[in-house]
Tab-separated table of C-alpha atoms in Angstrom:
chain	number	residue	atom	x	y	z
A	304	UNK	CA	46.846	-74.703	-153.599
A	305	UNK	CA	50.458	-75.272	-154.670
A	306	UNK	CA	53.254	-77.866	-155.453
A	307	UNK	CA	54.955	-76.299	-152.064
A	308	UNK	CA	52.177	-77.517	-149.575
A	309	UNK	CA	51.880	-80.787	-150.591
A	310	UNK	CA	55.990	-80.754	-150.900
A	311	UNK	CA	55.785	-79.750	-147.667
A	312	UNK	CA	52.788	-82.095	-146.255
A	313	UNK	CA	55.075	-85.137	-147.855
A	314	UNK	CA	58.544	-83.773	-145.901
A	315	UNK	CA	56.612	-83.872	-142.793
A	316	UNK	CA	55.452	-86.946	-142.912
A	317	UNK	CA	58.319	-88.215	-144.109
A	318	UNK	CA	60.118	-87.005	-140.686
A	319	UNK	CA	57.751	-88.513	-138.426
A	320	UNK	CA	58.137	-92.023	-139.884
A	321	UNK	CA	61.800	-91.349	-139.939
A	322	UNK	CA	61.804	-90.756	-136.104
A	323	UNK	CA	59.459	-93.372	-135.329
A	324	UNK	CA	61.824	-96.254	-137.643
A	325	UNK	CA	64.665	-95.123	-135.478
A	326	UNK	CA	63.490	-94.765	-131.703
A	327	UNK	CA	60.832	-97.457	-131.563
A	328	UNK	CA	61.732	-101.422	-130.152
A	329	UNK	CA	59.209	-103.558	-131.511
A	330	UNK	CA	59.843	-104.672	-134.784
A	331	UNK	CA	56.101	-103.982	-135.867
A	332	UNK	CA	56.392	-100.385	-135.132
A	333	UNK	CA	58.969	-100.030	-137.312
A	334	UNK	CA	56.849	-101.292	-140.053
A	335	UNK	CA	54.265	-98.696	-139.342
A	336	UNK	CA	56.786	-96.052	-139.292
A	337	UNK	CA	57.748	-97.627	-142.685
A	338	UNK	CA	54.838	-97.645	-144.255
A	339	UNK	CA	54.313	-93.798	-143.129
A	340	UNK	CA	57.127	-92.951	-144.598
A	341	UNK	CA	55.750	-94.706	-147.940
A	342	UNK	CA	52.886	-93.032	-147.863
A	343	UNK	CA	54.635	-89.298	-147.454
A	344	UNK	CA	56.860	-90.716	-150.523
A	345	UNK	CA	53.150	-91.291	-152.331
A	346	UNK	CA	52.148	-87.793	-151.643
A	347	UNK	CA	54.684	-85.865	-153.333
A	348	UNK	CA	54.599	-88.609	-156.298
A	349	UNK	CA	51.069	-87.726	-156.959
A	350	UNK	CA	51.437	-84.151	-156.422
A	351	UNK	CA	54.489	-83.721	-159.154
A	352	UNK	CA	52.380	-85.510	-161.368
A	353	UNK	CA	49.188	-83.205	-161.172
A	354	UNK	CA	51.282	-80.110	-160.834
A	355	UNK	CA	53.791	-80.864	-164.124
A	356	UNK	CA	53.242	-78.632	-167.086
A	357	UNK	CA	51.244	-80.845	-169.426
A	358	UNK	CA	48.359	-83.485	-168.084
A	359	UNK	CA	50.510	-87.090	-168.181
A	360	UNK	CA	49.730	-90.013	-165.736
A	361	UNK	CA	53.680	-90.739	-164.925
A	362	UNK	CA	53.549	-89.997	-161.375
A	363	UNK	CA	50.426	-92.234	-160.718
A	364	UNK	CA	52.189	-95.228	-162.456
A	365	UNK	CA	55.238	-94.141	-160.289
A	366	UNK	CA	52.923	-95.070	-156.810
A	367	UNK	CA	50.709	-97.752	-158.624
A	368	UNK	CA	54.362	-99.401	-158.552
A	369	UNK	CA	55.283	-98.124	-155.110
A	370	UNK	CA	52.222	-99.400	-153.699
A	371	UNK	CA	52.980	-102.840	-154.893
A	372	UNK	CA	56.456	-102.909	-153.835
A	373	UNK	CA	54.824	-101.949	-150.519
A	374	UNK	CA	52.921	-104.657	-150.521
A	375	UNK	CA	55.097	-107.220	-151.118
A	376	UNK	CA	57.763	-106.038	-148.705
A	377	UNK	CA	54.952	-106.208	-145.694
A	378	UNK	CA	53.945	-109.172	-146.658
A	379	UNK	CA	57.448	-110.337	-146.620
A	380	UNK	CA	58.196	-108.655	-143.574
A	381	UNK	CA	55.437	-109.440	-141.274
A	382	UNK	CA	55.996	-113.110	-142.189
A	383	UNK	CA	59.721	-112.992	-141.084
A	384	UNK	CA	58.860	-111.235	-137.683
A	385	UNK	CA	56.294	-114.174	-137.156
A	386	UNK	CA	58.975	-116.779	-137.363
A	387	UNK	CA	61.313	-114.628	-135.690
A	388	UNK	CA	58.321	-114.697	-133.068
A	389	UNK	CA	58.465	-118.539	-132.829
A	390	UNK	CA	62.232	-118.533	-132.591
A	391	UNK	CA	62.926	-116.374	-129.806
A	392	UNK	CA	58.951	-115.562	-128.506
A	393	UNK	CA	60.086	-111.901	-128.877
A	394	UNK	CA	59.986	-109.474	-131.400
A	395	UNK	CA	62.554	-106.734	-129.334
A	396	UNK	CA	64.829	-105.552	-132.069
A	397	UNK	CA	67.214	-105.034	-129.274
A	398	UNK	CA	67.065	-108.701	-128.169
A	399	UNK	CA	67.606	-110.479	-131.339
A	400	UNK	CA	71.452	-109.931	-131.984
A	401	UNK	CA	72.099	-113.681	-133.548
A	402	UNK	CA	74.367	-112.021	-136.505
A	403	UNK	CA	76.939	-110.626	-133.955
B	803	UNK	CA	38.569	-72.212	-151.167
B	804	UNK	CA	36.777	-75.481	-150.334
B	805	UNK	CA	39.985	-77.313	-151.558
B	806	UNK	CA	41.921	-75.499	-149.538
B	807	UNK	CA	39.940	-76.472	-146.403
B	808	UNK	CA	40.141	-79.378	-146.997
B	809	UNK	CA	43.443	-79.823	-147.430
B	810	UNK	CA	44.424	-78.077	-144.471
B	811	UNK	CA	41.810	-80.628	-142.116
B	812	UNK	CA	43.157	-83.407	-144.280
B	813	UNK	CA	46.826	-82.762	-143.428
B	814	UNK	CA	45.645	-82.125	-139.746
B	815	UNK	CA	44.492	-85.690	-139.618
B	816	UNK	CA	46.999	-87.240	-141.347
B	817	UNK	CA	50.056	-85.344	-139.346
B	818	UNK	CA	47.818	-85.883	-136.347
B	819	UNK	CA	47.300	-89.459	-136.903
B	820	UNK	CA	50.707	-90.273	-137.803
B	821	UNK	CA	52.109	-88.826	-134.734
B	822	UNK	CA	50.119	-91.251	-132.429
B	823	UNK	CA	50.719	-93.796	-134.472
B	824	UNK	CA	53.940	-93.697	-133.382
B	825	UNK	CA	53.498	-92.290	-129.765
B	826	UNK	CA	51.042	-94.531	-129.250
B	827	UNK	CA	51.065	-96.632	-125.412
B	828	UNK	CA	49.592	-100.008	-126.628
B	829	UNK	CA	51.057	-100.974	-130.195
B	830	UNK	CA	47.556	-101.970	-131.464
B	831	UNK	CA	46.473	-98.223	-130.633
B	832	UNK	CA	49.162	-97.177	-133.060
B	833	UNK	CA	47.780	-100.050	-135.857
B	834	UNK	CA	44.531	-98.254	-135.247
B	835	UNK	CA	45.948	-94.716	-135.817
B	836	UNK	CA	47.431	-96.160	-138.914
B	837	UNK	CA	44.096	-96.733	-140.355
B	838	UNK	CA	43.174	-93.081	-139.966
B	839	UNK	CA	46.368	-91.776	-141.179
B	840	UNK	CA	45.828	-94.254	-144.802
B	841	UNK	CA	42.323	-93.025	-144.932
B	842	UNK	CA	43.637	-89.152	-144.807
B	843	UNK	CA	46.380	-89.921	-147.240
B	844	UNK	CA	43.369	-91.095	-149.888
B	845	UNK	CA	41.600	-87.884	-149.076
B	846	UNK	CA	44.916	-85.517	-150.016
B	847	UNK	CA	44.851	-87.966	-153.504
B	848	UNK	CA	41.218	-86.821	-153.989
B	849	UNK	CA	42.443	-83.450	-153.697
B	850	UNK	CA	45.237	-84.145	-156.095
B	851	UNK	CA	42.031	-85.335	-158.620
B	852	UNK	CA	43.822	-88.921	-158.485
B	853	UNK	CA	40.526	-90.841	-157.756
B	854	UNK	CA	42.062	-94.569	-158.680
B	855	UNK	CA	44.725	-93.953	-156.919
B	856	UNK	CA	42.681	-92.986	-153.888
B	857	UNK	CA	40.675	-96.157	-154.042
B	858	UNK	CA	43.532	-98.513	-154.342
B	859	UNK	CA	44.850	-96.740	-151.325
B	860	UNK	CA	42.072	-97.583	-149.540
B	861	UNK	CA	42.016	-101.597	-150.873
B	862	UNK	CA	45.521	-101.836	-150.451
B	863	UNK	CA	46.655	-100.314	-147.912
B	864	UNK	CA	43.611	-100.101	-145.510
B	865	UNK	CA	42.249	-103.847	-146.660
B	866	UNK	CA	45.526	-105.169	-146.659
B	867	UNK	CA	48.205	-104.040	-145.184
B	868	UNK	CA	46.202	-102.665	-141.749
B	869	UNK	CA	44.531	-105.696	-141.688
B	870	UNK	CA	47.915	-107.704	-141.818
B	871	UNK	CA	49.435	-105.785	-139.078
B	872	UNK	CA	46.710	-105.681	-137.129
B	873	UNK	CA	46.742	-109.601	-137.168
B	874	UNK	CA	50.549	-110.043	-136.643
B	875	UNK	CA	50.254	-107.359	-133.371
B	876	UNK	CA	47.504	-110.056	-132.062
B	877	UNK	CA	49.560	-113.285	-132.919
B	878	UNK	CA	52.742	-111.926	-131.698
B	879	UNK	CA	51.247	-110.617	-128.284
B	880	UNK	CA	52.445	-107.487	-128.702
B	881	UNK	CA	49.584	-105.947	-126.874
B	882	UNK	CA	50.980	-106.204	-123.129
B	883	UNK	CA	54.177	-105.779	-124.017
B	884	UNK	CA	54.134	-101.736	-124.756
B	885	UNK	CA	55.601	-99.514	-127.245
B	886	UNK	CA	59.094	-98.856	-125.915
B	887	UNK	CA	61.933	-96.615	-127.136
B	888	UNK	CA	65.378	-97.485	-127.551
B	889	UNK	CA	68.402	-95.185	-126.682
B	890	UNK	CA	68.863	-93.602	-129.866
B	891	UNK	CA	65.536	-91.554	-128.488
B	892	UNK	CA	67.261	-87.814	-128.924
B	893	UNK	CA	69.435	-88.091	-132.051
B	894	UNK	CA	66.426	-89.968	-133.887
B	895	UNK	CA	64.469	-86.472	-132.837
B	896	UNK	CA	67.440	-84.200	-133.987
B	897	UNK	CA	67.515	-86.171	-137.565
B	898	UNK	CA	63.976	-86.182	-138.541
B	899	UNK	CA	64.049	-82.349	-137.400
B	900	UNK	CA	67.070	-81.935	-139.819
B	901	UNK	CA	65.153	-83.796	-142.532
B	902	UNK	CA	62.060	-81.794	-142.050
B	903	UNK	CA	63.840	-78.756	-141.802
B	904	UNK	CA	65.525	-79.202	-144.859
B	905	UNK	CA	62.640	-79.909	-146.666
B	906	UNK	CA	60.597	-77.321	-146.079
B	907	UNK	CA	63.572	-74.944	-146.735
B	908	UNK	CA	63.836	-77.104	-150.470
B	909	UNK	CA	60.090	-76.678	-151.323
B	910	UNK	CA	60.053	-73.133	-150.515
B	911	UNK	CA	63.110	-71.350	-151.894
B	912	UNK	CA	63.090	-74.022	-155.354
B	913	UNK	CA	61.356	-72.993	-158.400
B	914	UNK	CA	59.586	-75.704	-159.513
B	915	UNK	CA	59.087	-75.402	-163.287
B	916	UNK	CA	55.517	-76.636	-164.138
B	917	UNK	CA	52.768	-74.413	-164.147
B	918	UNK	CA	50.792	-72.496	-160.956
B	919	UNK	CA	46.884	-73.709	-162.507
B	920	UNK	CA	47.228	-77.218	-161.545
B	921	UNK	CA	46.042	-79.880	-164.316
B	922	UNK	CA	44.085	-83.092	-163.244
B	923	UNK	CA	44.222	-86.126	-164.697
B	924	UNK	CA	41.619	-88.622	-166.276
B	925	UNK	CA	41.578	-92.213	-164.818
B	926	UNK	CA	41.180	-92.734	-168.531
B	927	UNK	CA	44.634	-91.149	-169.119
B	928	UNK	CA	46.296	-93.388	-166.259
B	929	UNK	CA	44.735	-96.490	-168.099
B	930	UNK	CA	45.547	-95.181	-171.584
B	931	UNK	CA	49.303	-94.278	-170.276
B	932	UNK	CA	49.586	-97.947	-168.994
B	933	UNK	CA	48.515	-100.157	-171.315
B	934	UNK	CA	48.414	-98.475	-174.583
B	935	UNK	CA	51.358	-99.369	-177.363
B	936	UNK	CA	54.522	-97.669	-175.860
B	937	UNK	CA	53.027	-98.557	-172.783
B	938	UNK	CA	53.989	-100.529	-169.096
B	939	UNK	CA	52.592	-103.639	-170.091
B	940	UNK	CA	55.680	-105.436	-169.232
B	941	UNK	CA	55.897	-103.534	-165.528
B	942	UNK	CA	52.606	-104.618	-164.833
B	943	UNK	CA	53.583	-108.171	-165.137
B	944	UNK	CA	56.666	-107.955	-163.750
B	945	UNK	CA	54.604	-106.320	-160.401
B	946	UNK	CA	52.523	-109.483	-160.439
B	947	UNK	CA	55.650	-111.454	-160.627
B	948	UNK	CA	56.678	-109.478	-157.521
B	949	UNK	CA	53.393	-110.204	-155.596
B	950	UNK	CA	53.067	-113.827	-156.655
B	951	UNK	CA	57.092	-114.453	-155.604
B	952	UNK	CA	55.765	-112.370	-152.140
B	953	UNK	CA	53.390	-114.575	-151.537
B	954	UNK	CA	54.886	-117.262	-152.353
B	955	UNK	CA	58.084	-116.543	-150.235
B	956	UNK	CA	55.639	-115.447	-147.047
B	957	UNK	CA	53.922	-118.650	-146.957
B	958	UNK	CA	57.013	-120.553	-146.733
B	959	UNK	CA	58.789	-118.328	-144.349
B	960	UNK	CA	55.947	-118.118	-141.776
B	961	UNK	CA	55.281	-121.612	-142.460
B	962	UNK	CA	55.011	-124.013	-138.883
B	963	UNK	CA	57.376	-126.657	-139.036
């Protein structure tokens, strides 16, 4: 196994959560596609780190760090598309246009 | 050999997964899918020899984060309402093509510097790395300043009025 298949496993990945953030409607699949998209980000973290030249952690602290970022911006998230729910009892990110 | 079987039925799943996830009919199908697709991505960190990281993929991502979406999909009733597309259907297509294209094309033609015998690394290094002198003691409590100010800013947000 090389650096290029998990390069390319991450680039993949990566493109499927890309589509799925820009085609989908409902604000909670865009958050999956987001957090796919993390995840392919994850991958390649972890994979420069095992594959550099001498055996440091620095890519593992890099996603320990990503991972709570990710955390904190669902968290975040999910609570402003519940009171976005309450507001307008839809979640349609083609609906809400109240900044227009 | 057995690593690279693996990998190859671990990147199955995960591309696999991730796919429905997003082509999913019912959205709470695709929160589902989601599960298997964060399970698959702690399976390629086994095969990366980053065991920690693994597990704290599976507590945070799988115990958390699937769990929260799982419970907004239910309290926004998002279940009847179906996964629809917008218009931008074709171009999104194009540009994740274009992305993936170019990608592949990087990883391939690059010479990446390191060396071909891959070297693992200790759980004992990661902790050693973080909290030793020269360390990312102060990162660690700023990400706990993150999370607390999260939580804090969640519960007000979604509080009801």
């Amino acid at each position: 196994m090389t650096l290029e298949y998990y390069i390319i496993l991450a680039f993949l990945l990566f493109a499927i959560g890309l589509y799925g953030a820009f085609s989908r409607r409902s604000a909670i699949m865009i958050f999956i596609s987001i957090e796919i998209m993390l995840n392919a980000v994850n991958i390649s973290l972890v994979a420069f780190s095992k594959f550099s030249a001498i055996a440091t952690a620095y890519g593992h602290i890099f996603t320990i760090f990503s991972m709570v970022v990710a955390a904190a911006e669902v968290t975040i998230g999910l609570a402003i598309v519940l009171a976005i729910f309450r507001h307008f009892e839809d979640i349609d990110t083609n609906d809400i246009n109240l900044l227009k | 050999m057995g690593l690279k079987i693996a990998f190859y039925i671990l990147s199955l799943v995960l591309l696999g997964s991730a796919i429905y996830a997003i082509q999913a009919k019912s959205v709470i199908r695709s929160a589902f899918s989601l599960i298997i697709c964060f399970l698959s991505v702690a399976g390629i960190f086994i095969t990366l020899s980053a065991e920690f990281l693994a597990i704290i993929q599976v507590m945070v991502y799988i115990g958390a984060v699937a769990v929260l979406i799982i419970m907004t999909v239910m309290m926004t009733k998002q279940n009847e309402a179906g996964n629809k597309s917008n218009k931008l259907k074709i171009p999104a297509i194009i540009g994740a093509l274009c992305v993936a294209a170019l990608g592949c094309y990087t990883a391939l033609t690059s010479k990446f510097s390191g060396t071909t015998s891959p070297i693992g690394t200790e759980t004992d290094v990661l902790g050693v790395t973080l909290f030793d002198q020269s360390g990312y003691v102060l990162l660690v409590i700023i990400a706990a300043l993150i999370i607390l100010t999260a939580i804090v800013g969640a519960i007000t947000v979604a509080r009801e009025k």
